[in-house]
XYZ file of C-alpha atoms in Angstrom:
488
model
C -25.888 -107.292 2.768
C -22.190 -107.535 3.379
C -20.543 -104.427 4.904
C -19.559 -102.177 2.274
C -16.866 -100.361 4.474
C -14.066 -102.034 2.583
C -14.971 -100.276 -0.586
C -16.073 -96.858 0.680
C -13.466 -95.971 3.248
C -9.765 -96.191 3.402
C -9.555 -99.312 5.666
C -6.210 -101.117 5.131
C -5.214 -104.575 6.087
C -1.772 -105.980 6.627
C 0.048 -102.594 6.306
C 1.016 -101.935 9.696
C 4.713 -101.650 9.017
C 4.192 -99.481 6.012
C 1.972 -97.080 7.809
C 4.484 -96.906 10.558
C 7.117 -95.986 8.211
C 4.931 -93.205 6.674
C 4.342 -91.836 10.323
C 8.140 -91.905 11.099
C 8.965 -90.137 7.886
C 6.277 -87.404 8.587
C 7.630 -86.962 12.131
C 11.202 -86.614 10.905
C 10.026 -83.921 8.371
C 8.257 -82.098 11.146
C 10.837 -82.207 13.915
C 14.097 -82.884 12.384
C 14.829 -82.539 8.563
C 12.625 -82.207 5.606
C 11.426 -85.838 4.315
C 9.161 -86.979 1.695
C 7.606 -90.443 1.101
C 6.503 -92.228 -2.160
C 4.251 -95.210 -2.254
C 4.605 -97.470 -5.274
C 3.192 -100.655 -6.413
C 1.060 -102.391 -8.931
C -2.533 -101.427 -9.643
C -4.980 -102.444 -6.986
C -2.509 -103.231 -4.262
C -3.921 -100.433 -1.955
C -1.524 -97.432 -2.495
C -4.151 -94.704 -2.230
C -5.954 -96.488 0.632
C -2.657 -96.526 2.638
C -2.052 -92.873 1.791
C -5.371 -91.937 2.968
C -5.040 -93.957 6.081
C -1.956 -92.002 6.906
C -3.608 -88.741 6.031
C -6.329 -89.573 8.451
C -3.678 -89.925 11.209
C -2.052 -86.704 10.097
C -5.168 -84.711 10.243
C -6.119 -85.867 13.610
C -2.582 -85.150 15.120
C -0.695 -87.180 17.615
C -0.682 -86.111 21.272
C 2.049 -88.613 21.928
C 4.423 -86.765 19.638
C 2.900 -83.428 20.197
C 1.880 -83.106 16.455
C -1.161 -80.860 15.477
C -3.614 -81.821 12.884
C -2.124 -81.076 9.444
C -3.338 -78.860 6.570
C -3.743 -80.876 3.475
C -3.350 -80.098 -0.154
C -4.184 -82.999 -2.384
C -4.597 -83.718 -6.122
C -4.680 -86.647 -8.505
C -3.232 -87.069 -11.946
C -5.354 -88.664 -14.815
C -4.001 -90.484 -17.967
C -5.433 -87.697 -20.030
C -2.890 -85.479 -22.094
C -2.188 -82.063 -20.527
C -0.060 -80.460 -23.149
C -2.277 -77.474 -23.634
C -1.263 -74.211 -21.910
C -4.673 -73.909 -20.209
C -4.238 -77.337 -18.500
C -0.652 -76.631 -17.178
C -0.265 -78.243 -13.721
C -4.160 -78.616 -13.595
C -4.045 -81.336 -10.722
C -1.782 -79.072 -8.638
C -3.799 -76.016 -9.299
C -6.904 -77.919 -8.395
C -5.251 -78.682 -4.909
C -4.542 -74.962 -4.339
C -7.996 -74.105 -5.587
C -9.773 -76.515 -3.132
C -7.554 -75.077 -0.306
C -8.633 -71.404 -1.261
C -12.267 -72.533 -1.325
C -11.767 -73.792 2.365
C -9.964 -70.883 3.351
C -12.569 -68.350 1.878
C -12.982 -65.895 4.660
C -15.486 -66.869 7.282
C -15.753 -65.821 10.861
C -13.840 -68.830 11.844
C -11.006 -68.489 9.369
C -10.918 -64.715 8.633
C -7.744 -64.086 10.601
C -6.057 -67.025 8.814
C -7.166 -65.849 5.493
C -5.826 -62.332 6.287
C -2.453 -63.951 7.245
C -2.188 -65.869 3.917
C -3.070 -62.715 2.052
C -0.471 -60.672 3.632
C 1.950 -63.424 3.189
C 1.324 -63.532 -0.523
C 1.538 -59.808 -0.862
C 4.912 -59.780 0.958
C 6.273 -62.761 -1.154
C 4.898 -61.959 -4.441
C 3.654 -58.308 -4.496
C 1.309 -57.675 -7.477
C 2.293 -61.012 -8.883
C -0.105 -62.578 -6.516
C -3.002 -61.243 -8.479
C -1.712 -63.139 -11.474
C -2.381 -66.438 -9.639
C -6.143 -65.634 -9.675
C -6.108 -66.375 -13.373
C -5.393 -69.992 -12.490
C -6.739 -70.356 -9.063
C -10.116 -68.581 -9.214
C -10.898 -69.251 -5.513
C -7.921 -67.223 -4.567
C -9.826 -64.052 -5.408
C -11.970 -64.858 -2.292
C -8.948 -64.602 -0.092
C -6.927 -61.776 -1.499
C -9.862 -59.786 -2.778
C -8.631 -59.492 -6.394
C -10.166 -60.366 -9.673
C -8.214 -62.052 -12.594
C -5.814 -60.006 -14.451
C -5.791 -59.585 -18.142
C -3.056 -61.441 -20.112
C -0.621 -58.801 -21.050
C 2.207 -61.106 -22.049
C 3.663 -60.805 -25.536
C 2.340 -63.337 -27.913
C 6.014 -64.357 -28.553
C 6.294 -65.584 -24.973
C 6.902 -69.274 -25.098
C 5.028 -71.829 -23.011
C 8.458 -72.506 -21.347
C 8.340 -69.058 -19.868
C 4.873 -69.605 -18.688
C 5.747 -72.802 -16.880
C 8.688 -71.066 -15.095
C 6.417 -68.243 -14.006
C 3.808 -70.669 -12.640
C 6.471 -72.827 -10.910
C 7.770 -69.645 -9.119
C 4.327 -68.394 -8.181
C 3.015 -71.662 -6.989
C 6.054 -72.713 -4.943
C 6.050 -69.438 -3.195
C 2.282 -69.819 -2.453
C 2.961 -73.231 -0.987
C 5.696 -71.599 1.250
C 3.157 -69.061 2.357
C 0.654 -71.645 3.258
C 3.305 -73.525 5.191
C 4.377 -70.487 7.190
C 0.821 -69.247 7.800
C -0.610 -72.181 9.611
C 0.392 -73.303 13.025
C 0.288 -76.993 11.874
C 2.131 -79.050 9.442
C 1.480 -78.806 5.664
C 0.946 -82.151 3.853
C 1.108 -82.266 0.080
C -0.321 -85.325 -1.377
C -0.404 -86.287 -5.120
C -1.834 -89.348 -6.421
C -1.245 -91.176 -9.762
C 2.126 -89.616 -10.289
C 2.831 -92.116 -13.100
C 0.554 -89.834 -15.151
C 2.306 -86.617 -14.344
C 4.116 -84.938 -17.149
C 7.710 -83.497 -16.960
C 6.516 -79.957 -16.342
C 4.330 -81.185 -13.163
C 7.197 -83.114 -11.868
C 9.552 -80.133 -12.018
C 6.810 -78.022 -10.229
C 6.375 -80.568 -7.446
C 10.149 -80.714 -6.943
C 10.332 -76.987 -6.724
C 7.586 -76.921 -4.221
C 9.410 -79.405 -1.983
C 12.627 -77.519 -2.185
C 10.974 -74.211 -1.402
C 8.931 -75.463 1.482
C 11.990 -77.323 2.998
C 13.992 -74.120 2.884
C 16.543 -75.467 0.343
C 17.952 -73.644 -2.510
C 18.247 -74.826 -6.225
C 21.766 -73.965 -7.036
C 22.274 -76.887 -9.495
C 20.170 -75.151 -12.111
C 22.105 -73.724 -14.978
C 19.494 -71.107 -15.764
C 19.657 -68.212 -13.195
C 16.103 -67.351 -13.740
C 15.196 -70.881 -12.743
C 16.541 -70.461 -9.280
C 14.026 -71.182 -6.582
C 15.500 -68.912 -3.909
C 18.104 -66.198 -4.019
C 19.660 -67.163 -0.649
C 19.449 -70.214 1.504
C 17.004 -69.612 4.400
C 15.444 -71.805 7.138
C 11.811 -72.415 6.659
C 9.684 -71.450 9.561
C 6.819 -73.816 8.514
C 6.593 -77.703 8.668
C 5.808 -79.561 5.534
C 5.702 -83.143 4.092
C 5.257 -84.410 0.598
C 3.507 -87.793 -0.069
C 2.972 -89.374 -3.497
C 1.683 -92.508 -4.952
C 2.662 -93.967 -8.326
C 1.785 -97.205 -10.089
C 4.652 -99.352 -11.480
C 2.689 -101.639 -13.672
C 4.093 -102.483 -17.115
C 1.213 -100.798 -18.904
C 2.328 -97.430 -17.681
C 5.376 -97.248 -19.829
C 9.003 -96.531 -19.284
C 8.716 -92.888 -20.248
C 6.627 -92.225 -17.184
C 9.270 -93.636 -14.894
C 12.104 -91.526 -16.216
C 10.040 -88.408 -15.372
C 9.577 -89.257 -11.690
C 13.171 -89.825 -10.382
C 12.904 -90.667 -6.777
C 16.581 -89.789 -5.908
C 16.018 -86.338 -7.362
C 13.299 -85.340 -4.912
C 15.724 -84.483 -2.148
C 18.232 -86.094 0.293
C 15.621 -87.799 2.380
C 13.030 -89.799 0.536
C 11.108 -92.797 2.096
C 10.144 -95.199 -0.529
C 7.544 -97.689 0.300
C 6.759 -100.532 -2.201
C 3.595 -102.328 -1.668
C 2.933 -105.944 -2.759
C -0.251 -107.942 -2.638
C -1.698 -109.031 0.744
C -0.694 -112.410 2.406
C -3.431 -114.862 3.341
C -3.820 -113.641 6.859
C -4.566 -110.191 5.721
C -6.942 -111.274 3.042
C -8.783 -113.439 5.710
C -8.986 -110.465 8.161
C -10.416 -108.392 5.207
C -13.075 -110.885 4.305
C -14.010 -111.503 8.001
C -14.514 -107.780 8.600
C -16.551 -107.515 5.369
C -18.808 -110.406 6.287
C -18.830 -109.618 10.042
C -17.761 -113.092 10.980
C -14.722 -114.516 13.015
C -11.592 -115.053 11.079
C -11.666 -118.757 12.008
C -14.893 -119.197 10.192
C -13.902 -117.337 7.151
C -10.422 -118.906 6.675
C -11.512 -121.532 4.175
C -13.214 -119.024 2.035
C -10.144 -116.757 2.294
C -7.907 -119.451 1.083
C -9.964 -119.820 -2.098
C -10.294 -115.977 -2.534
C -6.483 -115.576 -2.134
C -5.717 -118.283 -4.785
C -8.068 -116.563 -7.202
C -6.764 -112.935 -6.583
C -3.169 -113.634 -5.511
C -3.967 -111.301 -2.617
C -4.648 -108.159 -4.720
C -6.982 -106.110 -2.476
C -8.979 -104.567 -5.458
C -9.542 -107.960 -6.944
C -10.566 -109.295 -3.436
C -13.249 -106.714 -3.321
C -14.437 -107.155 -6.812
C -14.620 -111.001 -6.431
C -16.559 -110.749 -3.254
C -18.932 -108.341 -4.737
C -19.370 -110.639 -7.806
C -19.883 -113.703 -5.558
C -22.657 -112.004 -3.654
C -24.388 -110.800 -6.757
C -24.035 -114.317 -8.201
C -25.663 -115.706 -5.095
C -22.456 -117.791 -4.410
C -22.471 -116.098 -1.069
C -25.849 -116.216 0.626
C -27.174 -115.233 3.967
C -28.657 -118.154 5.690
C -31.671 -116.910 7.933
C -31.762 -119.922 10.045
C -28.085 -119.712 10.942
C -27.963 -115.899 10.743
C -24.598 -115.989 8.963
C -23.135 -116.265 5.376
C -22.811 -119.600 3.666
C -21.031 -120.665 0.598
C -19.881 -123.584 -1.534
C -16.177 -123.522 -1.830
C -16.191 -125.786 -4.912
C -18.536 -123.506 -6.888
C -16.390 -120.528 -5.920
C -13.281 -122.365 -6.921
C -14.846 -122.999 -10.265
C -16.156 -119.460 -10.650
C -14.379 -117.405 -13.431
C -13.774 -113.746 -12.677
C -12.717 -111.731 -15.745
C -10.556 -109.045 -14.189
C -9.752 -107.014 -17.309
C -12.669 -104.940 -17.325
C -14.720 -104.157 -14.094
C -17.630 -102.686 -16.126
C -18.054 -105.894 -18.047
C -17.953 -107.919 -14.820
C -20.962 -106.090 -13.541
C -22.742 -106.045 -16.825
C -22.512 -109.835 -16.846
C -23.885 -110.182 -13.301
C -27.452 -110.023 -12.088
C -28.849 -106.548 -12.097
C -26.566 -105.596 -15.035
C -25.890 -101.947 -15.808
C -28.308 -100.336 -18.188
C -27.280 -98.300 -21.152
C -28.263 -95.151 -19.361
C -25.875 -95.981 -16.492
C -23.011 -96.796 -18.928
C -23.520 -93.544 -20.746
C -23.356 -91.656 -17.463
C -20.232 -93.432 -16.480
C -18.651 -92.567 -19.896
C -19.577 -88.889 -19.237
C -17.997 -88.958 -15.855
C -14.862 -90.487 -17.134
C -14.236 -87.572 -19.321
C -13.934 -85.413 -16.273
C -11.249 -87.710 -14.546
C -11.386 -89.873 -11.540
C -14.193 -88.035 -9.797
C -16.851 -85.409 -10.435
C -16.490 -81.850 -9.666
C -19.037 -78.908 -9.867
C -18.457 -78.738 -13.648
C -20.603 -82.050 -14.058
C -23.288 -80.561 -11.953
C -23.263 -77.433 -14.047
C -23.265 -79.545 -17.241
C -26.440 -81.517 -15.964
C -28.154 -78.207 -14.930
C -27.511 -76.588 -18.225
C -28.675 -79.356 -20.470
C -31.841 -79.886 -18.265
C -32.674 -76.194 -18.530
C -32.199 -76.414 -22.327
C -34.410 -79.484 -22.427
C -37.013 -79.135 -19.688
C -38.940 -82.029 -21.225
C -36.093 -84.502 -20.362
C -35.455 -86.236 -17.174
C -34.210 -83.735 -14.472
C -31.648 -86.379 -13.303
C -30.439 -87.628 -16.558
C -26.845 -87.814 -15.150
C -27.101 -88.018 -11.353
C -29.971 -90.537 -11.501
C -27.944 -93.257 -13.356
C -24.736 -92.375 -11.468
C -26.659 -93.092 -8.206
C -27.522 -96.522 -9.687
C -23.848 -97.012 -10.399
C -23.089 -96.253 -6.794
C -25.621 -98.979 -5.839
C -23.838 -101.408 -8.122
C -20.472 -100.699 -6.511
C -18.951 -99.002 -9.481
C -18.790 -95.564 -7.953
C -18.444 -94.075 -4.391
C -20.433 -91.122 -3.438
C -19.256 -88.650 -0.679
C -20.444 -85.013 -0.082
C -22.277 -85.035 -3.400
C -19.244 -86.079 -5.414
C -19.032 -89.258 -7.488
C -15.813 -91.122 -7.632
C -14.825 -94.210 -9.441
C -13.809 -97.064 -6.944
C -10.551 -97.273 -8.795
C -8.775 -96.259 -11.878
C -9.464 -99.482 -13.723
C -13.153 -98.724 -13.523
C -12.630 -95.147 -14.866
C -10.430 -96.437 -17.768
C -13.008 -99.031 -18.699
C -15.698 -96.549 -18.894
C -13.502 -94.113 -20.808
C -12.595 -96.986 -23.240
C -16.248 -97.658 -23.950
C -16.404 -94.313 -25.884
C -15.302 -94.608 -29.546
C -11.846 -93.159 -29.721
C -12.862 -91.095 -32.860
C -15.728 -89.576 -30.817
C -13.917 -88.766 -27.620
C -12.748 -85.493 -28.926
C -16.320 -84.514 -29.723
C -17.499 -85.398 -26.185
C -14.887 -83.315 -24.533
C -15.553 -80.446 -27.064
C -19.179 -80.326 -26.636
C -19.033 -80.434 -22.832
C -16.661 -77.614 -22.926
C -18.982 -75.472 -25.074
C -21.825 -75.981 -22.740
C -19.642 -75.252 -19.588
C -18.341 -72.259 -21.522
C -21.719 -70.722 -21.886
C -22.555 -71.270 -18.267
C -19.204 -69.738 -17.180
C -19.679 -66.760 -19.412
C -23.243 -66.221 -18.147
C -22.194 -66.378 -14.563
C -18.865 -64.708 -14.807
C -17.374 -67.837 -13.216
C -13.698 -68.036 -13.703
C -13.179 -71.375 -12.166
C -15.883 -73.008 -14.443
C -14.441 -71.281 -17.392
C -11.144 -72.848 -16.887
C -12.673 -76.220 -16.609
C -14.503 -75.536 -19.928
C -11.337 -74.471 -21.635
C -9.679 -77.759 -20.445
C -12.514 -79.748 -22.087
C -12.394 -77.887 -25.229
C -8.669 -78.332 -25.510
C -9.059 -82.073 -24.904
C -11.366 -81.954 -27.908
C -8.647 -80.324 -30.063
C -8.944 -78.938 -33.526
C -10.540 -82.017 -34.987
C -13.645 -81.485 -32.698
C -14.316 -78.080 -34.284
C -16.075 -79.506 -37.495
C -17.163 -76.078 -38.863
C -16.112 -72.464 -38.694
C -18.945 -71.475 -36.252
C -17.773 -74.102 -33.650
C -14.143 -73.172 -34.140
C -14.957 -69.548 -33.651
C -16.913 -70.299 -30.391
C -14.035 -72.272 -29.238
């Protein structure tokens, strides 16, 4: 079997110059002046892979430049509407929640957790407790439970956005100051970010850089009352897709020039032939000289798009157009047959369904369920499976995880630390599009109701927020009768 590291790790090929530009921007942000970096390009060119390769460098630190391993806050936007108040800034909130879970007091991090807790108290006072409503794991750090919503019903969603922007940007500043290491804030799929999330990210960057927002006409929207120099070190990294299918409205939301005075913009294109050959030779564990002819054919068929290269190589292996010769102990192929092979690149799920060992209906159904929760699974998916299994003990105990494991074996998903993740957004979108548009709201609504009952039974605030998010995605149409609407 060919080496799967090209699909399960962040290996990058032909991006040395771009990776070096990211490292330089990072060092400028740490030692000189605040800098940010944006990676843009078409779908499948390796934006996220390049970002994760850089993050790997930042987390390890660099002795040559005396940089310590960074603290990472990361999130990812999905092309799912987030207009509901319960879902405001959800990818950003998820990043903070994961950080708080990591920080949860242990013998190793108790002093750090105390430092963050004290910093929040000094910066926000009692307002810090309000953050527990949207960042449940923060309660483990500051020792506070969620507060009741005492806001007047006439308060607008705009006021809520402003309050959260202030609280979250101050929280990011506290994190930056509390660690004796740089803070890296990474957000993927910025093309799906709404205007409110963009404003929040800009405010976080300004606050952690020690700048002030004097350009705002609304005095209540000021980020800082006075200019001050930040004692911490921070760096913002983002990725966005500039395909035509994203839409012009998304581009106007993300104005690169408005992020600050120093923004490094890296535009990725497809790989050249040499990089494609290196990618293939590593995957097949053969010398580049031996794979060059195959790489030429693959390059012509994929135009050097890394995602398409991986999909084509996987399809060729499944279709026995790439075979291991036991006598020669190496891969062999027929270039003419590969040249004639037609690869449908519009739908990855259909590609695998047409190949040997096609996906079963159970696997496709599990993929559809996973797609309703975004690009990767979280514990809500595990709770969903556990609850449904406990309600129907006669059913298969692995009705969801079992088929998803099959999808991992087929190369549709990756699995790491118990989490399932689509290999790319095209696969996730393909799976989501398999659900009848008129039935999607019912799927989200029903998932939300199941999770809500679990959250209420276990007094789990984090799971409750996830449940409410699913119910809101279902919307009013999903509540078919008064009982369901009352439950929601």
